[in-house]
CSV table of C-alpha atoms in Angstrom, one decimal:
chain,number,residue,atom,x,y,z
K,1,ALA,CA,19.1,-82.4,-39.8
K,2,GLN,CA,19.7,-81.5,-43.3
K,3,ARG,CA,16.4,-81.7,-45.5
K,4,VAL,CA,15.5,-80.8,-49.0
K,5,THR,CA,11.6,-80.8,-49.6
K,6,GLN,CA,10.5,-80.3,-53.0
K,7,PRO,CA,6.6,-80.4,-52.5
K,8,GLU,CA,5.7,-81.3,-56.1
K,9,LYS,CA,6.4,-84.3,-57.8
K,10,LEU,CA,4.7,-83.5,-61.2
K,11,LEU,CA,4.4,-79.5,-62.6
K,12,SER,CA,2.6,-79.2,-65.8
K,13,VAL,CA,2.7,-75.7,-67.4
K,14,PHE,CA,2.0,-74.6,-71.0
K,15,LYS,CA,4.7,-73.3,-73.1
K,16,GLY,CA,5.1,-69.6,-72.5
K,17,ALA,CA,3.8,-69.6,-68.9
K,18,PRO,CA,5.7,-68.8,-65.9
K,19,VAL,CA,7.6,-71.8,-64.0
K,20,GLU,CA,8.1,-71.9,-60.4
K,21,LEU,CA,9.7,-75.1,-58.8
K,22,LYS,CA,9.3,-75.1,-55.1
K,23,CYS,CA,12.3,-75.7,-52.7
K,24,ASN,CA,12.4,-75.6,-49.0
K,25,TYR,CA,15.4,-76.6,-46.8
K,26,SER,CA,16.4,-77.3,-43.1
K,27,TYR,CA,19.8,-76.9,-42.3
K,28,SER,CA,21.6,-75.4,-39.2
K,29,GLY,CA,24.0,-72.6,-40.7
K,30,SER,CA,24.9,-71.1,-43.8
K,31,PRO,CA,24.1,-73.9,-46.7
K,32,GLU,CA,25.4,-73.5,-50.3
K,33,LEU,CA,22.2,-74.6,-52.5
K,34,PHE,CA,21.9,-76.1,-55.9
K,35,TRP,CA,19.2,-77.1,-58.8
K,36,TYR,CA,20.3,-79.9,-60.9
K,37,VAL,CA,18.3,-80.9,-63.6
K,38,GLN,CA,18.2,-84.1,-65.7
K,39,TYR,CA,16.9,-84.3,-69.4
K,40,SER,CA,15.2,-87.4,-70.8
K,41,ARG,CA,18.1,-90.0,-71.5
K,42,GLN,CA,20.8,-87.6,-70.1
K,43,ARG,CA,23.1,-87.4,-67.0
K,44,LEU,CA,22.2,-85.3,-64.0
K,45,GLN,CA,23.8,-82.0,-64.1
K,46,LEU,CA,24.3,-78.8,-62.7
K,47,LEU,CA,21.6,-75.9,-63.7
K,48,LEU,CA,22.4,-73.2,-61.2
K,49,ARG,CA,23.9,-72.6,-57.7
K,50,HIS,CA,23.0,-69.8,-55.4
K,51,ILE,CA,26.6,-68.3,-54.7
K,52,SER,CA,26.9,-67.5,-58.7
K,53,ARG,CA,23.7,-65.6,-58.8
K,54,GLU,CA,23.7,-66.1,-62.7
K,55,SER,CA,20.5,-66.9,-64.8
K,56,ILE,CA,21.1,-70.3,-66.7
K,57,LYS,CA,18.8,-71.1,-69.8
K,58,GLY,CA,16.4,-68.5,-68.4
K,59,PHE,CA,16.1,-69.6,-65.1
K,60,THR,CA,16.7,-68.2,-61.7
K,61,ALA,CA,16.4,-68.8,-58.1
K,62,ASP,CA,17.0,-66.4,-55.1
K,63,LEU,CA,17.7,-67.6,-51.9
K,64,ASN,CA,15.5,-66.5,-48.7
K,65,LYS,CA,16.9,-67.1,-45.6
K,66,GLY,CA,14.1,-66.2,-43.6
K,67,GLU,CA,11.6,-68.4,-45.4
K,68,THR,CA,14.7,-71.4,-46.0
K,69,SER,CA,13.5,-71.5,-49.6
K,70,PHE,CA,15.2,-71.8,-52.7
K,71,HIS,CA,12.6,-71.6,-55.4
K,72,LEU,CA,13.6,-72.2,-59.1
K,73,LYS,CA,11.4,-69.4,-61.5
K,74,LYS,CA,11.2,-68.8,-65.1
K,75,PRO,CA,9.3,-66.5,-66.9
K,76,PHE,CA,8.4,-67.9,-70.2
K,77,ALA,CA,8.6,-72.0,-70.1
K,78,GLN,CA,9.7,-73.8,-73.3
K,79,GLU,CA,9.2,-77.4,-74.5
K,80,GLU,CA,12.9,-78.1,-74.1
K,81,ASP,CA,12.5,-77.3,-70.3
K,82,SER,CA,10.6,-80.3,-69.5
K,83,ALA,CA,13.0,-82.5,-67.4
K,84,MET,CA,13.5,-83.8,-64.0
K,85,TYR,CA,14.6,-81.1,-61.6
K,86,TYR,CA,16.3,-81.7,-58.1
K,87,CYS,CA,17.0,-79.1,-55.4
K,88,ALA,CA,20.6,-79.7,-53.2
K,89,LEU,CA,22.0,-78.0,-50.5
K,90,SER,CA,25.5,-78.8,-49.1
K,91,GLY,CA,27.6,-77.6,-45.9
K,92,PRO,CA,30.5,-75.5,-46.3
K,93,GLY,CA,33.9,-77.3,-47.0
K,94,ASN,CA,33.8,-81.0,-47.6
K,95,THR,CA,30.4,-81.9,-47.1
K,96,PRO,CA,28.2,-84.0,-49.6
K,97,LEU,CA,25.2,-82.9,-51.5
K,98,VAL,CA,21.7,-83.7,-49.8
K,99,PHE,CA,18.9,-84.1,-52.6
K,100,GLY,CA,15.3,-83.3,-52.6
K,101,LYS,CA,13.2,-86.0,-53.9
K,102,GLY,CA,12.8,-84.0,-57.5
K,103,THR,CA,9.9,-82.3,-59.5
K,104,ARG,CA,9.3,-83.4,-62.9
K,105,LEU,CA,8.3,-80.3,-65.0
K,106,SER,CA,6.1,-81.2,-68.2
K,107,VAL,CA,6.0,-78.3,-70.7
K,108,ILE,CA,3.0,-78.7,-72.6
K,109,ALA,CA,2.8,-77.3,-76.4
Y,1,ASP,CA,36.6,-85.9,-72.4
Y,2,ALA,CA,33.7,-88.3,-72.3
Y,3,GLY,CA,33.0,-87.1,-68.5
Y,4,VAL,CA,32.5,-89.4,-65.8
Y,5,THR,CA,32.4,-93.0,-67.1
Y,6,GLN,CA,30.5,-96.1,-65.2
Y,7,SER,CA,30.5,-99.5,-65.9
Y,8,PRO,CA,28.6,-101.8,-66.4
Y,9,THR,CA,25.5,-100.0,-67.4
Y,10,HIS,CA,23.0,-102.7,-66.0
Y,11,LEU,CA,23.5,-105.7,-63.7
Y,12,ILE,CA,21.1,-108.3,-62.6
Y,13,LYS,CA,21.9,-110.0,-59.3
Y,14,THR,CA,20.2,-112.2,-56.7
Y,15,ARG,CA,20.0,-111.8,-53.2
Y,16,GLY,CA,23.3,-112.7,-51.1
Y,17,GLN,CA,25.4,-112.1,-53.7
Y,18,HIS,CA,27.9,-109.5,-54.0
Y,19,VAL,CA,28.6,-106.4,-56.7
Y,20,THR,CA,31.4,-104.4,-58.0
Y,21,LEU,CA,30.7,-100.9,-59.6
Y,22,ARG,CA,33.3,-98.8,-61.4
Y,23,CYS,CA,33.7,-95.1,-62.0
Y,24,SER,CA,36.5,-93.4,-63.9
Y,25,PRO,CA,36.6,-89.5,-63.1
Y,26,ILE,CA,37.0,-86.8,-65.7
Y,27,SER,CA,40.7,-86.5,-66.2
Y,28,GLY,CA,42.2,-84.2,-63.5
Y,29,HIS,CA,39.7,-84.9,-61.1
Y,30,LYS,CA,40.6,-86.2,-57.9
Y,31,SER,CA,37.7,-86.7,-55.9
Y,32,VAL,CA,34.8,-89.3,-56.4
Y,33,SER,CA,31.4,-89.4,-54.6
Y,34,TRP,CA,28.9,-92.3,-54.9
Y,35,TYR,CA,25.3,-92.1,-54.6
Y,36,GLN,CA,22.3,-94.3,-54.6
Y,37,GLN,CA,19.2,-93.4,-56.2
Y,38,VAL,CA,16.1,-95.6,-55.3
Y,39,LEU,CA,13.2,-95.1,-58.1
Y,40,GLY,CA,11.2,-92.0,-57.0
Y,41,GLN,CA,13.7,-90.4,-54.9
Y,42,GLY,CA,17.0,-88.2,-55.4
Y,43,PRO,CA,20.2,-89.3,-54.8
Y,44,GLN,CA,21.3,-90.0,-51.5
Y,45,PHE,CA,25.3,-90.0,-50.4
Y,46,ILE,CA,27.2,-93.2,-49.8
Y,47,PHE,CA,30.8,-92.5,-50.1
Y,48,GLN,CA,33.2,-89.7,-50.8
Y,49,TYR,CA,36.9,-90.2,-51.8
Y,50,TYR,CA,39.6,-87.2,-52.5
Y,51,GLU,CA,43.5,-88.5,-53.1
Y,52,LYS,CA,42.6,-92.0,-52.1
Y,53,GLU,CA,41.3,-91.3,-48.8
Y,54,GLU,CA,37.7,-91.7,-47.6
Y,55,ARG,CA,36.4,-88.2,-46.9
Y,56,GLY,CA,33.2,-88.9,-46.0
Y,57,ARG,CA,30.3,-91.9,-45.5
Y,58,GLY,CA,26.5,-91.6,-45.7
Y,59,ASN,CA,24.2,-93.7,-43.7
Y,60,PHE,CA,24.5,-97.0,-45.2
Y,61,PRO,CA,25.4,-100.1,-43.7
Y,62,ASP,CA,28.8,-101.8,-43.9
Y,63,ARG,CA,27.9,-104.2,-46.7
Y,64,PHE,CA,28.8,-101.0,-48.5
Y,65,SER,CA,32.3,-100.4,-49.7
Y,66,ALA,CA,34.4,-98.4,-51.7
Y,67,ARG,CA,38.2,-97.3,-52.5
Y,68,GLN,CA,39.8,-95.0,-54.7
Y,69,PHE,CA,43.1,-96.0,-56.8
Y,70,PRO,CA,46.1,-94.2,-57.7
Y,71,ASN,CA,44.5,-93.1,-61.2
Y,72,TYR,CA,41.5,-91.7,-59.2
Y,73,SER,CA,39.2,-94.4,-60.5
Y,74,SER,CA,36.8,-95.9,-57.8
Y,75,GLU,CA,35.0,-99.1,-57.1
Y,76,LEU,CA,31.9,-99.4,-54.9
Y,77,ASN,CA,31.3,-102.7,-53.5
Y,78,VAL,CA,28.3,-103.9,-51.9
Y,79,ASN,CA,28.1,-107.6,-49.9
Y,80,ALA,CA,25.3,-109.6,-49.3
Y,81,LEU,CA,22.4,-107.8,-51.5
Y,82,LEU,CA,19.2,-106.9,-50.4
Y,83,LEU,CA,15.9,-106.6,-52.5
Y,84,GLY,CA,16.3,-103.1,-51.2
Y,85,ASP,CA,19.8,-102.1,-53.2
Y,86,SER,CA,18.2,-102.2,-56.3
Y,87,ALA,CA,18.6,-98.3,-57.3
Y,88,LEU,CA,20.8,-96.6,-59.9
Y,89,TYR,CA,24.3,-95.9,-58.6
Y,90,LEU,CA,25.7,-92.5,-59.5
Y,91,CYS,CA,29.4,-91.7,-59.2
Y,92,ALA,CA,30.4,-88.0,-59.5
Y,93,SER,CA,33.7,-86.5,-59.6
Y,94,ARG,CA,35.4,-83.0,-59.0
Y,95,ASP,CA,38.6,-81.3,-59.2
Y,96,GLY,CA,38.7,-80.9,-55.3
Y,97,PRO,CA,36.8,-82.1,-52.2
Y,98,ASN,CA,35.0,-78.8,-51.2
Y,99,SER,CA,31.4,-78.1,-52.2
Y,100,TYR,CA,32.0,-74.7,-54.3
Y,101,ASN,CA,33.8,-77.5,-56.8
Y,102,GLU,CA,31.1,-78.5,-58.9
Y,103,GLN,CA,30.3,-82.0,-59.1
Y,104,PHE,CA,29.8,-83.8,-62.4
Y,105,PHE,CA,28.1,-86.9,-62.7
Y,106,GLY,CA,28.2,-90.2,-64.6
Y,107,PRO,CA,25.3,-91.8,-66.3
Y,108,GLY,CA,25.0,-94.4,-63.6
Y,109,THR,CA,24.8,-98.0,-63.1
Y,110,ARG,CA,21.2,-99.7,-62.9
Y,111,LEU,CA,21.4,-102.3,-60.3
Y,112,THR,CA,18.4,-104.9,-59.7
Y,113,VAL,CA,18.5,-107.6,-57.2
Y,114,LEU,CA,16.3,-110.3,-57.6
């Protein structure tokens, strides 16, 4: 079964501290992994995907197939990073997104 | 382009009624997907349409149905509403049917069933 687990509902960090949002997945095969973000009063938007291997707003995520994880990291948190973060996966081709329950990141000044 | 638009923004219904939610995709996008987001949960897939054909269906009862029109806009219909149908309904569009095509989400319709 396809499943995405985000173990933390809420993560609070101080400004300038490192951030790691955890994501573990269950999928038989090679999934595509994504991180979506929802800022206050804004719509859900794509932050990054593992196939592009790029850094967006200072965030990176590495796919670890052995640990079936796709943790989101940022070395120095900023107040504007406060938001709801969702990890998601899909299979290849025409398959829908499967989301985790989300982690609320709160960056404290 | 205003992005994906959805109407109405909010809706209050009573049990047993039916509801129609509407979605207009980004211009040029031919694929529309619907998701249900219950409070405290991530979005859950309901339907995907591409070129007016159903391309995928999530684990939802037959009370849920959808369609896509020639202009690629879409409607989600829910019959015989239950209290548990209260949720934020999200529409997402992309320019192709496949997972490598980025999905763009609308602001959602908040449905409350009393």
